[in-house]
Amino acid sequence: MSHKAGFVNIIGNPNVGKSTLMNAFVGERLSIITSKAQTTRHRILGIVNGEDFQIVLSDTPGIIKPAYEMQESMMNFVKSAFEDADILVYMVEIGEQNLKDEDFFKKIFYAKIPVLLLLNKIDNSNQEQLEEQVAFWKEKVPNAEIFPISALQNFNVPEVFERIIQLLPESPAYYPKDQLTDKPERFFVNETIREKILLNYAKEIPYAVEIVTEEFHETDTIIRIRSVIMVERDTQKGIIIGHKGAALKKVGTDARVDLEKFFGKQIHIELYVKVNKNWRSNANMLKRFGYNQ
């Protein structure tokens, strides 16, 4: 029996539902999902296996005009998604007109591989608006197959999944069949903590934060974790900790609940906050955090 496998890379503007879609395909929460833009900072692979297929999904940061070095690195992850894709998934949402970077849009327009354009969040539209948007995107990206979907409500998502399987090239599997992702456990600890910070703090705070998990000790019954929340200024450190440590404690509690579901074990987590001035513009720090690779 022939086997299909390929890389399916998801791109689009910030906050259009890329992470929600990938998590729906994989069946696990590998990518951060919040209502805030730029929640995905890295390129995250999610692997979906069937008896005769393997889909290697790639969730990428939302396309933006970079303002500092970390964002430059984030956009490099998006550029790499064009280089190894067998199928390109371009996600837009109702009312959207184009990408924030025209160079990326030209790459989609001239792609030599199958392009699926997913018009997401159609549950926020009416039939007239939907028909207008489908016509608009058919003209703008004639090389794409268009699927109106709601990633959150799982509307038309199974149909997109089946179409991806049909378009996959014949190939042996790229990863072991029991592998879910290419990221290590500590990465998901970091992302879970960062998600809770995005949900619990406002304004600039979440975007000035990076997480480093310094200890991850696993036994048969419990995982003991020690993580550091890195911020850029002393004032941010105070906000993260909160009055008598209450805000930091809430982040730890919320993260523990999700991590226990993810790992299927009891979690003991300790959080600390450190100041690392201007880490988002420091090449050495960015390399340490996995951005400049």
PDB file of C-alpha atoms in Angstrom:
ATOM      1  CA  MET A   1       0.000   0.000   0.000  1.00  0.00           C
ATOM      2  CA  SER A   2       1.391   3.438  -0.930  1.00  0.00           C
ATOM      3  CA  HIS A   3       2.144   5.962   1.795  1.00  0.00           C
ATOM      4  CA  LYS A   4       1.778   9.754   1.633  1.00  0.00           C
ATOM      5  CA  ALA A   5       3.657  12.344   3.685  1.00  0.00           C
ATOM      6  CA  GLY A   6       4.375  16.029   3.439  1.00  0.00           C
ATOM      7  CA  PHE A   7       4.866  19.399   5.098  1.00  0.00           C
ATOM      8  CA  VAL A   8       1.748  21.561   5.359  1.00  0.00           C
ATOM      9  CA  ASN A   9       2.667  25.071   6.420  1.00  0.00           C
ATOM     10  CA  ILE A  10       0.095  27.532   7.791  1.00  0.00           C
ATOM     11  CA  ILE A  11       0.689  31.265   7.282  1.00  0.00           C
ATOM     12  CA  GLY A  12      -1.361  34.446   7.640  1.00  0.00           C
ATOM     13  CA  ASN A  13      -1.705  37.716   9.528  1.00  0.00           C
ATOM     14  CA  PRO A  14      -1.679  37.702  13.357  1.00  0.00           C
ATOM     15  CA  ASN A  15      -4.743  36.383  15.160  1.00  0.00           C
ATOM     16  CA  VAL A  16      -6.556  34.851  12.159  1.00  0.00           C
ATOM     17  CA  GLY A  17      -6.847  31.403  13.760  1.00  0.00           C
ATOM     18  CA  LYS A  18      -3.713  29.558  12.591  1.00  0.00           C
ATOM     19  CA  SER A  19      -3.004  28.010  15.996  1.00  0.00           C
ATOM     20  CA  THR A  20      -6.658  27.044  16.498  1.00  0.00           C
ATOM     21  CA  LEU A  21      -6.620  25.242  13.147  1.00  0.00           C
ATOM     22  CA  MET A  22      -3.418  23.338  13.821  1.00  0.00           C
ATOM     23  CA  ASN A  23      -4.586  22.284  17.278  1.00  0.00           C
ATOM     24  CA  ALA A  24      -7.874  21.083  15.718  1.00  0.00           C
ATOM     25  CA  PHE A  25      -5.962  18.973  13.194  1.00  0.00           C
ATOM     26  CA  VAL A  26      -3.526  17.531  15.743  1.00  0.00           C
ATOM     27  CA  GLY A  27      -6.065  17.046  18.538  1.00  0.00           C
ATOM     28  CA  GLU A  28      -3.670  18.577  21.081  1.00  0.00           C
ATOM     29  CA  ARG A  29      -3.051  22.139  22.252  1.00  0.00           C
ATOM     30  CA  LEU A  30       0.448  22.549  20.842  1.00  0.00           C
ATOM     31  CA  SER A  31       0.102  26.257  19.995  1.00  0.00           C
ATOM     32  CA  ILE A  32      -0.955  29.153  22.191  1.00  0.00           C
ATOM     33  CA  ILE A  33      -4.474  30.406  21.525  1.00  0.00           C
ATOM     34  CA  THR A  34      -5.480  33.805  22.905  1.00  0.00           C
ATOM     35  CA  SER A  35      -7.330  36.821  21.531  1.00  0.00           C
ATOM     36  CA  LYS A  36      -4.086  38.809  21.464  1.00  0.00           C
ATOM     37  CA  ALA A  37      -1.939  39.206  18.361  1.00  0.00           C
ATOM     38  CA  GLN A  38       1.535  37.672  17.947  1.00  0.00           C
ATOM     39  CA  THR A  39       0.952  34.859  20.420  1.00  0.00           C
ATOM     40  CA  THR A  40       2.980  32.379  18.339  1.00  0.00           C
ATOM     41  CA  ARG A  41       6.657  33.313  18.298  1.00  0.00           C
ATOM     42  CA  HIS A  42       8.277  30.139  16.967  1.00  0.00           C
ATOM     43  CA  ARG A  43       7.574  27.720  14.164  1.00  0.00           C
ATOM     44  CA  ILE A  44       5.818  24.800  15.824  1.00  0.00           C
ATOM     45  CA  LEU A  45       5.414  21.413  14.161  1.00  0.00           C
ATOM     46  CA  GLY A  46       2.413  19.219  14.862  1.00  0.00           C
ATOM     47  CA  ILE A  47       2.420  15.709  13.391  1.00  0.00           C
ATOM     48  CA  VAL A  48      -0.751  13.858  12.390  1.00  0.00           C
ATOM     49  CA  ASN A  49      -0.379  10.184  11.566  1.00  0.00           C
ATOM     50  CA  GLY A  50      -2.662   7.740   9.790  1.00  0.00           C
ATOM     51  CA  GLU A  51      -2.038   4.214   8.603  1.00  0.00           C
ATOM     52  CA  ASP A  52      -1.083   5.405   5.120  1.00  0.00           C
ATOM     53  CA  PHE A  53      -0.233   9.088   5.668  1.00  0.00           C
ATOM     54  CA  GLN A  54       1.726  11.557   7.800  1.00  0.00           C
ATOM     55  CA  ILE A  55       0.922  15.291   7.812  1.00  0.00           C
ATOM     56  CA  VAL A  56       3.645  17.505   9.263  1.00  0.00           C
ATOM     57  CA  LEU A  57       1.840  20.741  10.128  1.00  0.00           C
ATOM     58  CA  SER A  58       3.700  23.956  10.782  1.00  0.00           C
ATOM     59  CA  ASP A  59       2.135  26.835  12.728  1.00  0.00           C
ATOM     60  CA  THR A  60       4.031  30.073  12.147  1.00  0.00           C
ATOM     61  CA  PRO A  61       4.026  33.552  13.730  1.00  0.00           C
ATOM     62  CA  GLY A  62       1.573  36.026  12.245  1.00  0.00           C
ATOM     63  CA  ILE A  63       3.042  38.083   9.414  1.00  0.00           C
ATOM     64  CA  ILE A  64       4.027  41.588  10.534  1.00  0.00           C
ATOM     65  CA  LYS A  65       6.467  44.347   9.630  1.00  0.00           C
ATOM     66  CA  PRO A  66       9.279  43.691  12.153  1.00  0.00           C
ATOM     67  CA  ALA A  67       9.990  46.479  14.645  1.00  0.00           C
ATOM     68  CA  TYR A  68      12.901  44.898  16.558  1.00  0.00           C
ATOM     69  CA  GLU A  69      15.279  41.965  16.318  1.00  0.00           C
ATOM     70  CA  MET A  70      13.019  39.335  17.904  1.00  0.00           C
ATOM     71  CA  GLN A  71      10.310  40.109  15.351  1.00  0.00           C
ATOM     72  CA  GLU A  72      12.892  39.859  12.540  1.00  0.00           C
ATOM     73  CA  SER A  73      13.653  36.363  13.786  1.00  0.00           C
ATOM     74  CA  MET A  74       9.947  35.530  13.957  1.00  0.00           C
ATOM     75  CA  MET A  75       9.549  36.512  10.300  1.00  0.00           C
ATOM     76  CA  ASN A  76      12.517  34.296   9.409  1.00  0.00           C
ATOM     77  CA  PHE A  77      10.449  31.365  10.718  1.00  0.00           C
ATOM     78  CA  VAL A  78       7.702  32.382   8.284  1.00  0.00           C
ATOM     79  CA  LYS A  79      10.178  32.629   5.375  1.00  0.00           C
ATOM     80  CA  SER A  80      11.415  29.110   6.107  1.00  0.00           C
ATOM     81  CA  ALA A  81       7.809  27.879   5.906  1.00  0.00           C
ATOM     82  CA  PHE A  82       7.784  28.751   2.192  1.00  0.00           C
ATOM     83  CA  GLU A  83      10.988  26.830   1.554  1.00  0.00           C
ATOM     84  CA  ASP A  84       9.983  23.323   2.634  1.00  0.00           C
ATOM     85  CA  ALA A  85       6.198  23.309   2.105  1.00  0.00           C
ATOM     86  CA  ASP A  86       4.485  20.615   0.038  1.00  0.00           C
ATOM     87  CA  ILE A  87       1.142  22.358   0.635  1.00  0.00           C
ATOM     88  CA  LEU A  88       0.662  25.973   1.704  1.00  0.00           C
ATOM     89  CA  VAL A  89      -2.324  26.941   3.859  1.00  0.00           C
ATOM     90  CA  TYR A  90      -2.985  30.676   3.737  1.00  0.00           C
ATOM     91  CA  MET A  91      -5.474  31.743   6.411  1.00  0.00           C
ATOM     92  CA  VAL A  92      -7.476  34.957   6.261  1.00  0.00           C
ATOM     93  CA  GLU A  93     -10.513  36.086   8.217  1.00  0.00           C
ATOM     94  CA  ILE A  94     -13.755  37.665   7.131  1.00  0.00           C
ATOM     95  CA  GLY A  95     -13.177  41.317   6.196  1.00  0.00           C
ATOM     96  CA  GLU A  96      -9.444  40.955   5.631  1.00  0.00           C
ATOM     97  CA  GLN A  97      -7.937  42.323   2.400  1.00  0.00           C
ATOM     98  CA  ASN A  98      -4.266  41.327   2.255  1.00  0.00           C
ATOM     99  CA  LEU A  99      -1.103  40.372   4.121  1.00  0.00           C
ATOM    100  CA  LYS A 100       0.796  42.981   6.093  1.00  0.00           C
ATOM    101  CA  ASP A 101       3.896  42.234   3.974  1.00  0.00           C
ATOM    102  CA  GLU A 102       3.413  42.294   0.184  1.00  0.00           C
ATOM    103  CA  ASP A 103       6.594  40.255  -0.419  1.00  0.00           C
ATOM    104  CA  PHE A 104       5.014  37.318   1.382  1.00  0.00           C
ATOM    105  CA  PHE A 105       1.833  37.783  -0.620  1.00  0.00           C
ATOM    106  CA  LYS A 106       3.762  37.565  -3.900  1.00  0.00           C
ATOM    107  CA  LYS A 107       5.270  34.276  -2.731  1.00  0.00           C
ATOM    108  CA  ILE A 108       1.768  32.896  -2.210  1.00  0.00           C
ATOM    109  CA  PHE A 109       0.593  34.186  -5.596  1.00  0.00           C
ATOM    110  CA  TYR A 110       3.512  32.593  -7.455  1.00  0.00           C
ATOM    111  CA  ALA A 111       3.722  29.379  -5.402  1.00  0.00           C
ATOM    112  CA  LYS A 112       4.378  26.228  -7.441  1.00  0.00           C
ATOM    113  CA  ILE A 113       2.731  24.025  -4.829  1.00  0.00           C
ATOM    114  CA  PRO A 114      -0.966  23.589  -3.920  1.00  0.00           C
ATOM    115  CA  VAL A 115      -2.360  26.573  -1.993  1.00  0.00           C
ATOM    116  CA  LEU A 116      -5.450  26.270   0.204  1.00  0.00           C
ATOM    117  CA  LEU A 117      -6.929  29.630   1.167  1.00  0.00           C
ATOM    118  CA  LEU A 118      -9.014  29.255   4.311  1.00  0.00           C
ATOM    119  CA  LEU A 119     -11.528  32.032   4.926  1.00  0.00           C
ATOM    120  CA  ASN A 120     -11.862  31.740   8.699  1.00  0.00           C
ATOM    121  CA  LYS A 121     -14.357  33.047  11.276  1.00  0.00           C
ATOM    122  CA  ILE A 122     -17.303  32.810   8.862  1.00  0.00           C
ATOM    123  CA  ASP A 123     -19.557  32.429  11.924  1.00  0.00           C
ATOM    124  CA  ASN A 124     -19.017  36.204  12.295  1.00  0.00           C
ATOM    125  CA  SER A 125     -20.480  36.952   8.831  1.00  0.00           C
ATOM    126  CA  ASN A 126     -23.674  36.677   6.791  1.00  0.00           C
ATOM    127  CA  GLN A 127     -24.203  34.942   3.447  1.00  0.00           C
ATOM    128  CA  GLU A 128     -23.869  38.114   1.379  1.00  0.00           C
ATOM    129  CA  GLN A 129     -20.582  39.100   3.001  1.00  0.00           C
ATOM    130  CA  LEU A 130     -19.264  35.544   2.652  1.00  0.00           C
ATOM    131  CA  GLU A 131     -20.027  35.447  -1.080  1.00  0.00           C
ATOM    132  CA  GLU A 132     -18.346  38.840  -1.557  1.00  0.00           C
ATOM    133  CA  GLN A 133     -15.232  37.656   0.282  1.00  0.00           C
ATOM    134  CA  VAL A 134     -15.005  34.392  -1.664  1.00  0.00           C
ATOM    135  CA  ALA A 135     -15.246  36.333  -4.950  1.00  0.00           C
ATOM    136  CA  PHE A 136     -12.616  38.834  -3.755  1.00  0.00           C
ATOM    137  CA  TRP A 137     -10.089  36.138  -2.843  1.00  0.00           C
ATOM    138  CA  LYS A 138     -10.749  34.104  -5.996  1.00  0.00           C
ATOM    139  CA  GLU A 139      -9.681  37.141  -8.000  1.00  0.00           C
ATOM    140  CA  LYS A 140      -6.759  38.051  -5.731  1.00  0.00           C
ATOM    141  CA  VAL A 141      -5.306  34.511  -5.407  1.00  0.00           C
ATOM    142  CA  PRO A 142      -6.510  32.561  -8.475  1.00  0.00           C
ATOM    143  CA  ASN A 143      -4.030  29.748  -7.809  1.00  0.00           C
ATOM    144  CA  ALA A 144      -5.708  28.883  -4.480  1.00  0.00           C
ATOM    145  CA  GLU A 145      -8.548  26.543  -3.547  1.00  0.00           C
ATOM    146  CA  ILE A 146     -10.876  28.472  -1.213  1.00  0.00           C
ATOM    147  CA  PHE A 147     -12.547  26.912   1.828  1.00  0.00           C
ATOM    148  CA  PRO A 148     -14.843  28.988   4.088  1.00  0.00           C
ATOM    149  CA  ILE A 149     -14.301  27.630   7.609  1.00  0.00           C
ATOM    150  CA  SER A 150     -14.727  28.243  11.307  1.00  0.00           C
ATOM    151  CA  ALA A 151     -11.682  26.733  13.017  1.00  0.00           C
ATOM    152  CA  LEU A 152     -13.196  27.438  16.437  1.00  0.00           C
ATOM    153  CA  GLN A 153     -16.514  25.722  15.607  1.00  0.00           C
ATOM    154  CA  ASN A 154     -14.814  22.988  13.502  1.00  0.00           C
ATOM    155  CA  PHE A 155     -16.969  23.937  10.494  1.00  0.00           C
ATOM    156  CA  ASN A 156     -15.480  22.612   7.225  1.00  0.00           C
ATOM    157  CA  VAL A 157     -12.235  21.712   9.050  1.00  0.00           C
ATOM    158  CA  PRO A 158     -12.631  17.932   8.373  1.00  0.00           C
ATOM    159  CA  GLU A 159     -13.162  18.727   4.672  1.00  0.00           C
ATOM    160  CA  VAL A 160      -9.925  20.733   4.576  1.00  0.00           C
ATOM    161  CA  PHE A 161      -8.123  17.884   6.346  1.00  0.00           C
ATOM    162  CA  GLU A 162      -9.361  15.368   3.748  1.00  0.00           C
ATOM    163  CA  ARG A 163      -8.272  17.657   0.917  1.00  0.00           C
ATOM    164  CA  ILE A 164      -4.794  17.926   2.438  1.00  0.00           C
ATOM    165  CA  ILE A 165      -4.509  14.125   2.509  1.00  0.00           C
ATOM    166  CA  GLN A 166      -5.527  14.002  -1.165  1.00  0.00           C
ATOM    167  CA  LEU A 167      -2.835  16.557  -2.085  1.00  0.00           C
ATOM    168  CA  LEU A 168       0.017  14.958  -0.121  1.00  0.00           C
ATOM    169  CA  PRO A 169       2.839  13.554  -2.257  1.00  0.00           C
ATOM    170  CA  GLU A 170       3.735   9.881  -2.018  1.00  0.00           C
ATOM    171  CA  SER A 171       6.535   9.581   0.515  1.00  0.00           C
ATOM    172  CA  PRO A 172       7.606   7.542   3.538  1.00  0.00           C
ATOM    173  CA  ALA A 173       7.006   9.135   6.956  1.00  0.00           C
ATOM    174  CA  TYR A 174       9.435  11.879   8.002  1.00  0.00           C
ATOM    175  CA  TYR A 175       9.028  11.236  11.742  1.00  0.00           C
ATOM    176  CA  PRO A 176       8.279   8.167  13.909  1.00  0.00           C
ATOM    177  CA  LYS A 177       4.567   7.370  13.754  1.00  0.00           C
ATOM    178  CA  ASP A 178       4.062   7.876  17.502  1.00  0.00           C
ATOM    179  CA  GLN A 179       5.622  11.370  17.503  1.00  0.00           C
ATOM    180  CA  LEU A 180       3.312  14.350  18.058  1.00  0.00           C
ATOM    181  CA  THR A 181       5.718  17.272  17.615  1.00  0.00           C
ATOM    182  CA  ASP A 182       9.371  18.176  17.097  1.00  0.00           C
ATOM    183  CA  LYS A 183       9.511  20.297  20.264  1.00  0.00           C
ATOM    184  CA  PRO A 184      10.845  19.072  23.650  1.00  0.00           C
ATOM    185  CA  GLU A 185       8.782  19.009  26.865  1.00  0.00           C
ATOM    186  CA  ARG A 186      10.354  22.194  28.209  1.00  0.00           C
ATOM    187  CA  PHE A 187       9.129  24.124  25.152  1.00  0.00           C
ATOM    188  CA  PHE A 188       5.495  23.326  26.036  1.00  0.00           C
ATOM    189  CA  VAL A 189       6.075  24.259  29.663  1.00  0.00           C
ATOM    190  CA  ASN A 190       7.425  27.630  28.498  1.00  0.00           C
ATOM    191  CA  GLU A 191       4.551  28.186  26.071  1.00  0.00           C
ATOM    192  CA  THR A 192       1.910  27.261  28.653  1.00  0.00           C
ATOM    193  CA  ILE A 193       3.316  29.742  31.176  1.00  0.00           C
ATOM    194  CA  ARG A 194       3.589  32.416  28.479  1.00  0.00           C
ATOM    195  CA  GLU A 195      -0.032  31.810  27.494  1.00  0.00           C
ATOM    196  CA  LYS A 196      -1.169  32.420  31.078  1.00  0.00           C
ATOM    197  CA  ILE A 197       0.788  35.675  31.131  1.00  0.00           C
ATOM    198  CA  LEU A 198      -0.902  36.735  27.881  1.00  0.00           C
ATOM    199  CA  LEU A 199      -4.277  36.014  29.451  1.00  0.00           C
ATOM    200  CA  ASN A 200      -3.634  37.611  32.844  1.00  0.00           C
ATOM    201  CA  TYR A 201      -1.682  40.786  32.021  1.00  0.00           C
ATOM    202  CA  ALA A 202      -2.412  43.774  29.781  1.00  0.00           C
ATOM    203  CA  LYS A 203      -0.547  46.111  27.427  1.00  0.00           C
ATOM    204  CA  GLU A 204       3.178  45.579  26.851  1.00  0.00           C
ATOM    205  CA  ILE A 205       3.828  43.083  29.675  1.00  0.00           C
ATOM    206  CA  PRO A 206       3.158  39.826  27.737  1.00  0.00           C
ATOM    207  CA  TYR A 207       5.308  40.908  24.792  1.00  0.00           C
ATOM    208  CA  ALA A 208       8.294  41.756  27.007  1.00  0.00           C
ATOM    209  CA  VAL A 209       8.279  38.279  28.571  1.00  0.00           C
ATOM    210  CA  GLU A 210      10.246  35.140  27.770  1.00  0.00           C
ATOM    211  CA  ILE A 211      10.194  31.883  29.743  1.00  0.00           C
ATOM    212  CA  VAL A 212      13.180  29.652  30.530  1.00  0.00           C
ATOM    213  CA  THR A 213      12.534  26.281  32.168  1.00  0.00           C
ATOM    214  CA  GLU A 214      15.699  25.531  34.121  1.00  0.00           C
ATOM    215  CA  GLU A 215      14.582  22.267  35.731  1.00  0.00           C
ATOM    216  CA  PHE A 216      12.287  19.490  34.472  1.00  0.00           C
ATOM    217  CA  HIS A 217      12.467  16.334  36.607  1.00  0.00           C
ATOM    218  CA  GLU A 218      10.014  13.562  35.766  1.00  0.00           C
ATOM    219  CA  THR A 219       9.161  10.440  37.759  1.00  0.00           C
ATOM    220  CA  ASP A 220       6.385   7.887  37.271  1.00  0.00           C
ATOM    221  CA  THR A 221       3.905   9.998  39.231  1.00  0.00           C
ATOM    222  CA  ILE A 222       5.039  13.653  39.211  1.00  0.00           C
ATOM    223  CA  ILE A 223       6.940  16.246  37.181  1.00  0.00           C
ATOM    224  CA  ARG A 224       8.830  18.917  39.112  1.00  0.00           C
ATOM    225  CA  ILE A 225       9.385  22.122  37.147  1.00  0.00           C
ATOM    226  CA  ARG A 226      11.380  25.255  37.891  1.00  0.00           C
ATOM    227  CA  SER A 227      10.879  28.100  35.391  1.00  0.00           C
ATOM    228  CA  VAL A 228      12.108  31.681  35.168  1.00  0.00           C
ATOM    229  CA  ILE A 229       9.979  34.469  33.710  1.00  0.00           C
ATOM    230  CA  MET A 230      12.311  36.928  31.995  1.00  0.00           C
ATOM    231  CA  VAL A 231      11.262  40.592  31.726  1.00  0.00           C
ATOM    232  CA  GLU A 232      13.017  43.721  30.471  1.00  0.00           C
ATOM    233  CA  ARG A 233      12.460  46.192  33.323  1.00  0.00           C
ATOM    234  CA  ASP A 234      12.142  46.247  37.129  1.00  0.00           C
ATOM    235  CA  THR A 235       8.654  47.756  36.862  1.00  0.00           C
ATOM    236  CA  GLN A 236       7.557  44.769  34.757  1.00  0.00           C
ATOM    237  CA  LYS A 237       8.937  42.406  37.374  1.00  0.00           C
ATOM    238  CA  GLY A 238       6.790  44.073  40.025  1.00  0.00           C
ATOM    239  CA  ILE A 239       3.673  43.810  37.861  1.00  0.00           C
ATOM    240  CA  ILE A 240       4.289  40.122  37.111  1.00  0.00           C
ATOM    241  CA  ILE A 241       4.709  39.288  40.803  1.00  0.00           C
ATOM    242  CA  GLY A 242       1.771  41.412  41.944  1.00  0.00           C
ATOM    243  CA  HIS A 243       0.693  42.340  45.473  1.00  0.00           C
ATOM    244  CA  LYS A 244       2.168  39.791  47.915  1.00  0.00           C
ATOM    245  CA  GLY A 245       2.934  37.513  44.957  1.00  0.00           C
ATOM    246  CA  ALA A 246      -0.743  36.955  44.129  1.00  0.00           C
ATOM    247  CA  ALA A 247      -0.462  37.564  40.372  1.00  0.00           C
ATOM    248  CA  LEU A 248       2.524  35.224  39.972  1.00  0.00           C
ATOM    249  CA  LYS A 249       0.776  32.559  42.047  1.00  0.00           C
ATOM    250  CA  LYS A 250      -2.259  32.704  39.721  1.00  0.00           C
ATOM    251  CA  VAL A 251      -0.033  32.215  36.663  1.00  0.00           C
ATOM    252  CA  GLY A 252       1.554  29.178  38.319  1.00  0.00           C
ATOM    253  CA  THR A 253      -1.797  27.679  39.313  1.00  0.00           C
ATOM    254  CA  ASP A 254      -3.337  28.176  35.861  1.00  0.00           C
ATOM    255  CA  ALA A 255      -0.256  26.751  34.138  1.00  0.00           C
ATOM    256  CA  ARG A 256      -0.187  23.718  36.451  1.00  0.00           C
ATOM    257  CA  VAL A 257      -3.799  22.829  35.594  1.00  0.00           C
ATOM    258  CA  ASP A 258      -3.084  22.832  31.837  1.00  0.00           C
ATOM    259  CA  LEU A 259       0.253  21.046  32.175  1.00  0.00           C
ATOM    260  CA  GLU A 260      -1.330  18.249  34.216  1.00  0.00           C
ATOM    261  CA  LYS A 261      -3.797  17.701  31.369  1.00  0.00           C
ATOM    262  CA  PHE A 262      -1.023  17.850  28.757  1.00  0.00           C
ATOM    263  CA  PHE A 263       1.394  15.459  30.471  1.00  0.00           C
ATOM    264  CA  GLY A 264      -1.197  13.317  32.285  1.00  0.00           C
ATOM    265  CA  LYS A 265       0.716  13.582  35.573  1.00  0.00           C
ATOM    266  CA  GLN A 266       0.812  15.601  38.753  1.00  0.00           C
ATOM    267  CA  ILE A 267       2.807  18.821  38.297  1.00  0.00           C
ATOM    268  CA  HIS A 268       4.774  20.775  40.884  1.00  0.00           C
ATOM    269  CA  ILE A 269       5.851  24.136  39.451  1.00  0.00           C
ATOM    270  CA  GLU A 270       8.012  26.931  40.876  1.00  0.00           C
ATOM    271  CA  LEU A 271       8.123  30.303  39.131  1.00  0.00           C
ATOM    272  CA  TYR A 272      10.689  33.063  39.511  1.00  0.00           C
ATOM    273  CA  VAL A 273      11.003  36.464  37.808  1.00  0.00           C
ATOM    274  CA  LYS A 274      14.278  37.970  36.576  1.00  0.00           C
ATOM    275  CA  VAL A 275      15.125  41.218  34.755  1.00  0.00           C
ATOM    276  CA  ASN A 276      17.141  40.904  31.548  1.00  0.00           C
ATOM    277  CA  LYS A 277      17.271  44.373  30.030  1.00  0.00           C
ATOM    278  CA  ASN A 278      16.340  44.664  26.334  1.00  0.00           C
ATOM    279  CA  TRP A 279      16.563  40.907  25.706  1.00  0.00           C
ATOM    280  CA  ARG A 280      14.324  41.276  22.600  1.00  0.00           C
ATOM    281  CA  SER A 281      17.125  43.190  20.835  1.00  0.00           C
ATOM    282  CA  ASN A 282      20.032  41.106  22.159  1.00  0.00           C
ATOM    283  CA  ALA A 283      21.309  38.621  19.562  1.00  0.00           C
ATOM    284  CA  ASN A 284      22.905  36.330  22.177  1.00  0.00           C
ATOM    285  CA  MET A 285      19.737  36.232  24.275  1.00  0.00           C
ATOM    286  CA  LEU A 286      17.580  35.574  21.210  1.00  0.00           C
ATOM    287  CA  LYS A 287      19.809  32.674  20.226  1.00  0.00           C
ATOM    288  CA  ARG A 288      19.567  31.253  23.733  1.00  0.00           C
ATOM    289  CA  PHE A 289      15.765  31.458  23.557  1.00  0.00           C
ATOM    290  CA  GLY A 290      15.712  29.657  20.186  1.00  0.00           C
ATOM    291  CA  TYR A 291      14.948  32.552  17.843  1.00  0.00           C
ATOM    292  CA  ASN A 292      18.201  32.988  15.859  1.00  0.00           C
ATOM    293  CA  GLN A 293      18.960  29.504  14.547  1.00  0.00           C
TER     294      GLN A 293
END
